[in-house]
mmCIF file of N, CA and C in Angstrom:
data_model
loop_
_atom_site.group_PDB
_atom_site.id
_atom_site.type_symbol
_atom_site.label_atom_id
_atom_site.label_comp_id
_atom_site.label_asym_id
_atom_site.label_seq_id
_atom_site.Cartn_x
_atom_site.Cartn_y
_atom_site.Cartn_z
ATOM 1 N N UNK A 1 9.116 10.625 15.961
ATOM 2 C CA UNK A 1 8.587 11.408 15.300
ATOM 3 C C UNK A 1 8.684 11.020 13.837
ATOM 4 N N UNK A 2 9.644 10.132 13.421
ATOM 5 C CA UNK A 2 9.393 9.469 11.974
ATOM 6 C C UNK A 2 8.105 8.845 11.696
ATOM 7 N N UNK A 3 7.623 8.202 12.600
ATOM 8 C CA UNK A 3 6.134 7.315 12.624
ATOM 9 C C UNK A 3 5.126 8.398 12.315
ATOM 10 N N UNK A 4 5.205 9.647 13.129
ATOM 11 C CA UNK A 4 4.122 10.779 12.848
ATOM 12 C C UNK A 4 4.306 11.319 11.615
ATOM 13 N N UNK A 5 5.387 11.671 11.189
ATOM 14 C CA UNK A 5 5.595 12.109 9.522
ATOM 15 C C UNK A 5 4.896 10.939 8.431
ATOM 16 N N UNK A 6 5.499 9.938 8.942
ATOM 17 C CA UNK A 6 4.689 8.566 7.936
ATOM 18 C C UNK A 6 3.305 8.735 7.945
ATOM 19 N N UNK A 7 2.753 8.664 9.093
ATOM 20 C CA UNK A 7 1.417 8.815 9.355
ATOM 21 C C UNK A 7 0.667 9.766 8.481
ATOM 22 N N UNK A 8 1.300 10.956 8.713
ATOM 23 C CA UNK A 8 0.761 12.254 7.730
ATOM 24 C C UNK A 8 0.833 11.905 6.318
ATOM 25 N N UNK A 9 1.799 11.573 5.864
ATOM 26 C CA UNK A 9 2.025 11.306 4.483
ATOM 27 C C UNK A 9 1.137 10.316 3.985
ATOM 28 N N UNK A 10 0.785 9.235 4.722
ATOM 29 C CA UNK A 10 -0.105 8.019 4.625
ATOM 30 C C UNK A 10 -1.453 8.698 4.372
ATOM 31 N N UNK A 11 -1.818 9.604 5.283
ATOM 32 C CA UNK A 11 -3.100 10.239 5.274
ATOM 33 C C UNK A 11 -3.229 11.234 3.834
ATOM 34 N N UNK A 12 -2.272 11.766 3.482
ATOM 35 C CA UNK A 12 -2.047 12.274 2.261
ATOM 36 C C UNK A 12 -2.577 11.462 1.066
ATOM 37 N N UNK A 13 -1.964 10.362 0.871
ATOM 38 C CA UNK A 13 -2.061 9.561 0.044
ATOM 39 C C UNK A 13 -3.428 8.896 -0.067
ATOM 40 N N UNK A 14 -4.087 8.604 1.060
ATOM 41 C CA UNK A 14 -5.328 8.352 1.124
ATOM 42 C C UNK A 14 -6.290 9.322 0.705
ATOM 43 N N UNK A 15 -6.008 10.618 1.079
ATOM 44 C CA UNK A 15 -6.865 11.571 0.403
ATOM 45 C C UNK A 15 -6.684 11.912 -1.160
ATOM 46 N N UNK A 16 -5.388 11.748 -1.484
ATOM 47 C CA UNK A 16 -5.215 11.809 -2.968
ATOM 48 C C UNK A 16 -6.003 10.590 -3.772
ATOM 49 N N UNK A 17 -5.773 9.265 -3.323
ATOM 50 C CA UNK A 17 -6.653 8.201 -3.752
ATOM 51 C C UNK A 17 -8.213 8.506 -3.615
ATOM 52 N N UNK A 18 -8.441 8.821 -2.640
ATOM 53 C CA UNK A 18 -10.039 8.842 -2.575
ATOM 54 C C UNK A 18 -10.587 10.023 -3.402
ATOM 55 N N UNK A 19 -9.755 11.140 -3.528
ATOM 56 C CA UNK A 19 -10.425 12.190 -4.267
ATOM 57 C C UNK A 19 -9.906 12.310 -5.634
ATOM 58 N N UNK A 20 -8.693 11.696 -6.109
ATOM 59 C CA UNK A 20 -8.360 12.156 -7.374
ATOM 60 C C UNK A 20 -7.784 10.640 -7.979
ATOM 61 N N UNK A 21 -8.054 9.679 -7.718
ATOM 62 C CA UNK A 21 -7.480 8.353 -8.222
ATOM 63 C C UNK A 21 -7.521 8.502 -9.778
ATOM 64 N N UNK A 22 -8.663 8.933 -10.318
ATOM 65 C CA UNK A 22 -8.726 8.806 -11.911
ATOM 66 C C UNK A 22 -7.780 9.716 -12.375
ATOM 67 N N UNK A 23 -7.098 10.398 -11.858
ATOM 68 C CA UNK A 23 -6.250 11.469 -12.493
ATOM 69 C C UNK A 23 -4.853 11.216 -12.126
ATOM 70 N N UNK A 24 -4.703 10.296 -11.077
ATOM 71 C CA UNK A 24 -3.196 10.057 -10.604
ATOM 72 C C UNK A 24 -2.909 8.477 -10.514
ATOM 73 N N UNK A 25 -3.190 7.720 -11.670
ATOM 74 C CA UNK A 25 -3.095 6.354 -11.702
ATOM 75 C C UNK A 25 -1.529 5.846 -11.540
ATOM 76 N N UNK A 26 -0.744 6.674 -12.331
ATOM 77 C CA UNK A 26 0.868 6.625 -12.558
ATOM 78 C C UNK A 26 1.462 6.753 -11.230
ATOM 79 N N UNK A 27 1.133 7.991 -10.705
ATOM 80 C CA UNK A 27 1.984 8.385 -9.432
ATOM 81 C C UNK A 27 1.341 7.603 -8.245
ATOM 82 N N UNK A 28 0.237 7.326 -8.384
ATOM 83 C CA UNK A 28 -0.300 6.371 -7.121
ATOM 84 C C UNK A 28 0.256 5.138 -7.044
ATOM 85 N N UNK A 29 0.675 4.436 -8.229
ATOM 86 C CA UNK A 29 1.436 3.196 -8.332
ATOM 87 C C UNK A 29 3.002 3.327 -7.707
ATOM 88 N N UNK A 30 3.602 4.687 -8.236
ATOM 89 C CA UNK A 30 4.808 4.804 -7.782
ATOM 90 C C UNK A 30 4.763 4.903 -6.080
ATOM 91 N N UNK A 31 4.096 5.684 -5.754
ATOM 92 C CA UNK A 31 3.670 5.943 -4.219
ATOM 93 C C UNK A 31 3.382 4.668 -3.185
ATOM 94 N N UNK A 32 2.524 3.865 -3.932
ATOM 95 C CA UNK A 32 1.787 2.686 -3.305
ATOM 96 C C UNK A 32 3.088 1.687 -3.041
ATOM 97 N N UNK A 33 3.865 1.626 -4.285
ATOM 98 C CA UNK A 33 4.801 0.381 -4.373
ATOM 99 C C UNK A 33 6.203 0.803 -3.857
ATOM 100 N N UNK A 34 6.469 2.281 -3.616
ATOM 101 C CA UNK A 34 7.796 2.667 -2.803
ATOM 102 C C UNK A 34 7.364 3.128 -1.537
ATOM 103 N N UNK A 35 6.221 3.157 -1.276
ATOM 104 C CA UNK A 35 5.801 3.838 0.354
ATOM 105 C C UNK A 35 5.319 2.511 1.064
ATOM 106 N N UNK A 36 4.344 2.016 0.377
ATOM 107 C CA UNK A 36 3.705 0.910 1.412
ATOM 108 C C UNK A 36 4.437 -0.405 1.121
ATOM 109 N N UNK A 37 4.487 -0.929 -0.177
ATOM 110 C CA UNK A 37 4.956 -2.229 -0.240
ATOM 111 C C UNK A 37 6.590 -2.356 0.201
ATOM 112 N N UNK A 38 7.460 -1.295 -0.481
ATOM 113 C CA UNK A 38 8.675 -1.304 -0.324
ATOM 114 C C UNK A 38 9.134 -1.469 1.423
ATOM 115 N N UNK A 39 8.212 -0.661 2.002
ATOM 116 C CA UNK A 39 8.577 -0.498 3.495
ATOM 117 C C UNK A 39 8.313 -1.951 4.304
ATOM 118 N N UNK A 40 7.094 -2.614 3.710
ATOM 119 C CA UNK A 40 6.559 -3.789 4.121
ATOM 120 C C UNK A 40 7.306 -4.815 3.871
ATOM 121 N N UNK A 41 8.031 -5.171 2.716
ATOM 122 C CA UNK A 41 8.802 -6.024 2.396
ATOM 123 C C UNK A 41 10.197 -5.833 2.598
ATOM 124 N N UNK A 42 10.638 -4.922 3.079
ATOM 125 C CA UNK A 42 12.132 -4.661 3.548
ATOM 126 C C UNK A 42 12.295 -5.033 4.941
ATOM 127 N N UNK A 43 13.207 -6.202 5.143
ATOM 128 C CA UNK A 43 13.444 -6.754 6.495
ATOM 129 C C UNK A 43 14.107 -5.866 7.371
ATOM 130 N N UNK A 44 14.755 -4.810 7.045
ATOM 131 C CA UNK A 44 15.214 -3.569 7.800
ATOM 132 C C UNK A 44 14.632 -2.642 8.267
ATOM 133 N N UNK A 45 13.181 -2.598 7.859
ATOM 134 C CA UNK A 45 12.334 -1.519 8.263
ATOM 135 C C UNK A 45 12.157 -1.704 9.593
ATOM 136 N N UNK A 46 12.244 -0.664 10.432
ATOM 137 C CA UNK A 46 11.714 -1.079 11.979
ATOM 138 C C UNK A 46 10.298 -1.377 12.360
ATOM 139 N N UNK A 47 9.797 -1.795 13.414
ATOM 140 C CA UNK A 47 8.652 -2.515 13.542
ATOM 141 C C UNK A 47 7.684 -1.169 13.670
ATOM 142 N N UNK A 48 8.296 -0.172 14.538
ATOM 143 C CA UNK A 48 7.096 0.924 14.716
ATOM 144 C C UNK A 48 6.856 1.373 13.284
ATOM 145 N N UNK A 49 7.584 1.677 12.286
ATOM 146 C CA UNK A 49 7.461 2.031 10.991
ATOM 147 C C UNK A 49 6.599 1.212 10.129
ATOM 148 N N UNK A 50 6.839 -0.355 10.419
ATOM 149 C CA UNK A 50 5.934 -1.378 9.636
ATOM 150 C C UNK A 50 4.485 -1.319 10.257
ATOM 151 N N UNK A 51 4.313 -0.919 11.511
ATOM 152 C CA UNK A 51 3.109 -0.748 12.078
ATOM 153 C C UNK A 51 2.338 0.422 11.716
ATOM 154 N N UNK A 52 2.759 1.428 11.296
ATOM 155 C CA UNK A 52 2.296 2.752 10.855
ATOM 156 C C UNK A 52 1.844 2.264 9.223
ATOM 157 N N UNK A 53 2.725 1.571 8.667
ATOM 158 C CA UNK A 53 2.359 1.616 7.371
ATOM 159 C C UNK A 53 1.232 0.494 7.049
ATOM 160 N N UNK A 54 1.001 -0.468 7.957
ATOM 161 C CA UNK A 54 -0.021 -1.599 8.131
ATOM 162 C C UNK A 54 -1.167 -0.852 8.516
ATOM 163 N N UNK A 55 -1.189 -0.142 9.426
ATOM 164 C CA UNK A 55 -2.385 0.654 9.851
ATOM 165 C C UNK A 55 -2.872 1.473 8.591
ATOM 166 N N UNK A 56 -1.977 2.229 7.734
ATOM 167 C CA UNK A 56 -2.311 2.867 6.467
ATOM 168 C C UNK A 56 -2.899 1.973 5.567
ATOM 169 N N UNK A 57 -2.407 0.989 5.358
ATOM 170 C CA UNK A 57 -2.942 0.005 4.443
ATOM 171 C C UNK A 57 -4.013 -0.770 4.807
ATOM 172 N N UNK A 58 -4.374 -0.797 6.143
ATOM 173 C CA UNK A 58 -5.828 -1.060 6.581
ATOM 174 C C UNK A 58 -6.740 0.247 6.247
ATOM 175 N N UNK A 59 -6.481 1.404 6.479
ATOM 176 C CA UNK A 59 -7.283 2.273 6.188
ATOM 177 C C UNK A 59 -7.756 2.259 4.860
ATOM 178 N N UNK A 60 -6.554 2.201 3.837
ATOM 179 C CA UNK A 60 -6.721 1.825 2.495
ATOM 180 C C UNK A 60 -7.907 0.932 1.992
ATOM 181 N N UNK A 61 -7.533 -0.328 2.761
ATOM 182 C CA UNK A 61 -8.204 -1.435 2.312
ATOM 183 C C UNK A 61 -9.701 -1.187 2.947
ATOM 184 N N UNK A 62 -10.001 -0.485 3.842
ATOM 185 C CA UNK A 62 -11.488 -0.360 4.312
ATOM 186 C C UNK A 62 -12.227 0.416 3.141
ATOM 187 N N UNK A 63 -11.499 1.179 2.173
ATOM 188 C CA UNK A 63 -12.495 1.873 1.386
ATOM 189 C C UNK A 63 -12.862 0.970 0.302
ATOM 190 N N UNK A 64 -14.196 1.048 0.029
ATOM 191 C CA UNK A 64 -14.992 -0.185 -0.603
ATOM 192 C C UNK A 64 -14.248 -0.662 -1.922
ATOM 193 N N UNK A 65 -13.564 0.335 -2.660
ATOM 194 C CA UNK A 65 -13.263 -0.215 -3.980
ATOM 195 C C UNK A 65 -11.620 -0.289 -4.200
ATOM 196 N N UNK A 66 -10.984 -0.187 -3.049
ATOM 197 C CA UNK A 66 -9.596 -0.102 -3.041
ATOM 198 C C UNK A 66 -8.754 -1.330 -3.669
ATOM 199 N N UNK A 67 -9.385 -2.689 -3.163
ATOM 200 C CA UNK A 67 -8.465 -3.678 -3.499
ATOM 201 C C UNK A 67 -8.806 -3.939 -4.962
ATOM 202 N N UNK A 68 -10.160 -3.683 -5.274
ATOM 203 C CA UNK A 68 -10.542 -3.864 -6.522
ATOM 204 C C UNK A 68 -9.972 -3.125 -7.508
ATOM 205 N N UNK A 69 -9.799 -1.747 -7.140
ATOM 206 C CA UNK A 69 -9.059 -1.138 -7.978
ATOM 207 C C UNK A 69 -7.389 -1.305 -8.097
ATOM 208 N N UNK A 70 -6.972 -1.827 -7.138
ATOM 209 C CA UNK A 70 -5.390 -2.327 -7.088
ATOM 210 C C UNK A 70 -5.291 -3.285 -8.378
ATOM 211 N N UNK A 71 -6.239 -4.384 -8.253
ATOM 212 C CA UNK A 71 -6.267 -5.515 -9.080
ATOM 213 C C UNK A 71 -6.584 -4.946 -10.713
ATOM 214 N N UNK A 72 -7.828 -4.401 -10.816
ATOM 215 C CA UNK A 72 -7.908 -4.099 -12.211
ATOM 216 C C UNK A 72 -6.988 -3.067 -12.854
ATOM 217 N N UNK A 73 -6.429 -1.958 -11.843
ATOM 218 C CA UNK A 73 -5.753 -0.842 -12.536
ATOM 219 C C UNK A 73 -4.437 -1.091 -12.788
ATOM 220 N N UNK A 74 -3.748 -2.020 -11.818
ATOM 221 C CA UNK A 74 -2.399 -2.352 -11.988
ATOM 222 C C UNK A 74 -2.079 -3.899 -12.118
ATOM 223 N N UNK A 75 -2.551 -4.812 -11.658
ATOM 224 C CA UNK A 75 -2.392 -6.146 -11.937
ATOM 225 C C UNK A 75 -2.909 -6.514 -13.425
ATOM 226 N N UNK A 76 -3.908 -6.147 -13.591
ATOM 227 C CA UNK A 76 -4.380 -6.261 -15.087
ATOM 228 C C UNK A 76 -3.938 -5.532 -16.311
ATOM 229 N N UNK A 77 -3.097 -4.737 -16.128
ATOM 230 C CA UNK A 77 -2.349 -3.936 -17.110
ATOM 231 C C UNK A 77 -0.956 -4.418 -17.212
ATOM 232 N N UNK A 78 -0.611 -4.418 -18.446
ATOM 233 C CA UNK A 78 0.743 -5.238 -18.481
ATOM 234 C C UNK A 78 1.996 -4.352 -17.916
ATOM 235 N N UNK A 79 1.775 -2.945 -18.415
ATOM 236 C CA UNK A 79 2.946 -2.388 -18.134
ATOM 237 C C UNK A 79 3.143 -1.733 -16.707
ATOM 238 N N UNK A 80 2.099 -2.108 -15.927
ATOM 239 C CA UNK A 80 2.102 -1.922 -14.457
ATOM 240 C C UNK A 80 2.687 -3.004 -13.533
ATOM 241 N N UNK A 81 2.971 -2.817 -12.290
ATOM 242 C CA UNK A 81 3.419 -3.699 -11.305
ATOM 243 C C UNK A 81 2.080 -4.624 -10.743
ATOM 244 N N UNK A 82 2.246 -5.532 -10.522
ATOM 245 C CA UNK A 82 1.231 -6.299 -9.611
ATOM 246 C C UNK A 82 1.117 -6.096 -8.227
ATOM 247 N N UNK A 83 0.489 -4.932 -7.919
ATOM 248 C CA UNK A 83 0.373 -4.442 -6.517
ATOM 249 C C UNK A 83 -0.667 -4.918 -5.637
ATOM 250 N N UNK A 84 -1.664 -5.556 -6.317
ATOM 251 C CA UNK A 84 -2.735 -6.559 -5.451
ATOM 252 C C UNK A 84 -2.186 -7.914 -5.228
ATOM 253 N N UNK A 85 -1.090 -8.245 -5.994
ATOM 254 C CA UNK A 85 -0.779 -9.414 -5.768
ATOM 255 C C UNK A 85 0.328 -9.552 -4.640
ATOM 256 N N UNK A 86 1.292 -8.481 -4.802
ATOM 257 C CA UNK A 86 2.170 -8.158 -3.851
ATOM 258 C C UNK A 86 1.559 -7.964 -2.268
ATOM 259 N N UNK A 87 0.749 -6.981 -2.320
ATOM 260 C CA UNK A 87 -0.085 -6.888 -1.201
ATOM 261 C C UNK A 87 -0.744 -8.143 -0.233
ATOM 262 N N UNK A 88 -1.275 -8.925 -1.419
ATOM 263 C CA UNK A 88 -2.089 -9.950 -0.694
ATOM 264 C C UNK A 88 -1.138 -11.114 -0.248
ATOM 265 N N UNK A 89 0.138 -11.153 -1.177
ATOM 266 C CA UNK A 89 0.986 -12.130 -0.622
ATOM 267 C C UNK A 89 1.811 -11.936 0.784
ATOM 268 N N UNK A 90 1.930 -10.433 0.800
ATOM 269 C CA UNK A 90 2.529 -9.924 2.165
ATOM 270 C C UNK A 90 1.737 -10.102 3.189
ATOM 271 N N UNK A 91 0.429 -9.859 3.023
ATOM 272 C CA UNK A 91 -0.589 -9.985 4.089
ATOM 273 C C UNK A 91 -0.725 -11.554 4.499
ATOM 274 N N UNK A 92 -0.843 -12.647 3.653
ATOM 275 C CA UNK A 92 -0.922 -13.957 3.521
ATOM 276 C C UNK A 92 0.257 -14.409 4.622
ATOM 277 N N UNK A 93 1.463 -14.097 4.132
ATOM 278 C CA UNK A 93 2.729 -14.486 4.558
ATOM 279 C C UNK A 93 2.679 -13.830 6.127
ATOM 280 N N UNK A 94 2.160 -12.867 6.430
ATOM 281 C CA UNK A 94 2.655 -12.406 8.006
ATOM 282 C C UNK A 94 1.071 -12.328 8.773
ATOM 283 N N UNK A 95 0.266 -12.897 8.246
ATOM 284 C CA UNK A 95 -1.198 -13.125 8.950
ATOM 285 C C UNK A 95 -0.722 -14.064 10.088
ATOM 286 N N UNK A 96 -0.072 -15.113 10.183
ATOM 287 C CA UNK A 96 0.201 -16.184 11.169
ATOM 288 C C UNK A 96 1.443 -15.774 11.718
ATOM 289 N N UNK A 97 1.363 -16.011 13.147
ATOM 290 C CA UNK A 97 2.820 -16.083 13.928
ATOM 291 C C UNK A 97 3.651 -17.129 13.299
ATOM 292 N N UNK A 98 5.009 -16.899 13.319
ATOM 293 C CA UNK A 98 5.937 -17.986 13.110
ATOM 294 C C UNK A 98 6.335 -18.726 14.190
ATOM 295 N N UNK A 99 6.272 -20.053 13.991
ATOM 296 C CA UNK A 99 6.505 -21.141 15.000
ATOM 297 C C UNK A 99 8.029 -21.317 15.239
#
């Protein structure tokens, strides 16, 4: 049940980003950092939850300007978190199986 609710929440975040990103820069930063990044970086997050979050991240990353927007709007802004950097570090770190 939790993965289904999370999947619906991530769909709402995608819709908000797609339709209202210019008005929700601050709230989207909080949601992205607390929902996507925090769940992915937390070692105690169950694998089914991480899988849903990764699918949501893939869905966002498939949008033409998402990654560029992350970099320009957050990493290049001093008071903001480095969301692009944290996202890319996580993806690179977990792209290859551990031997």
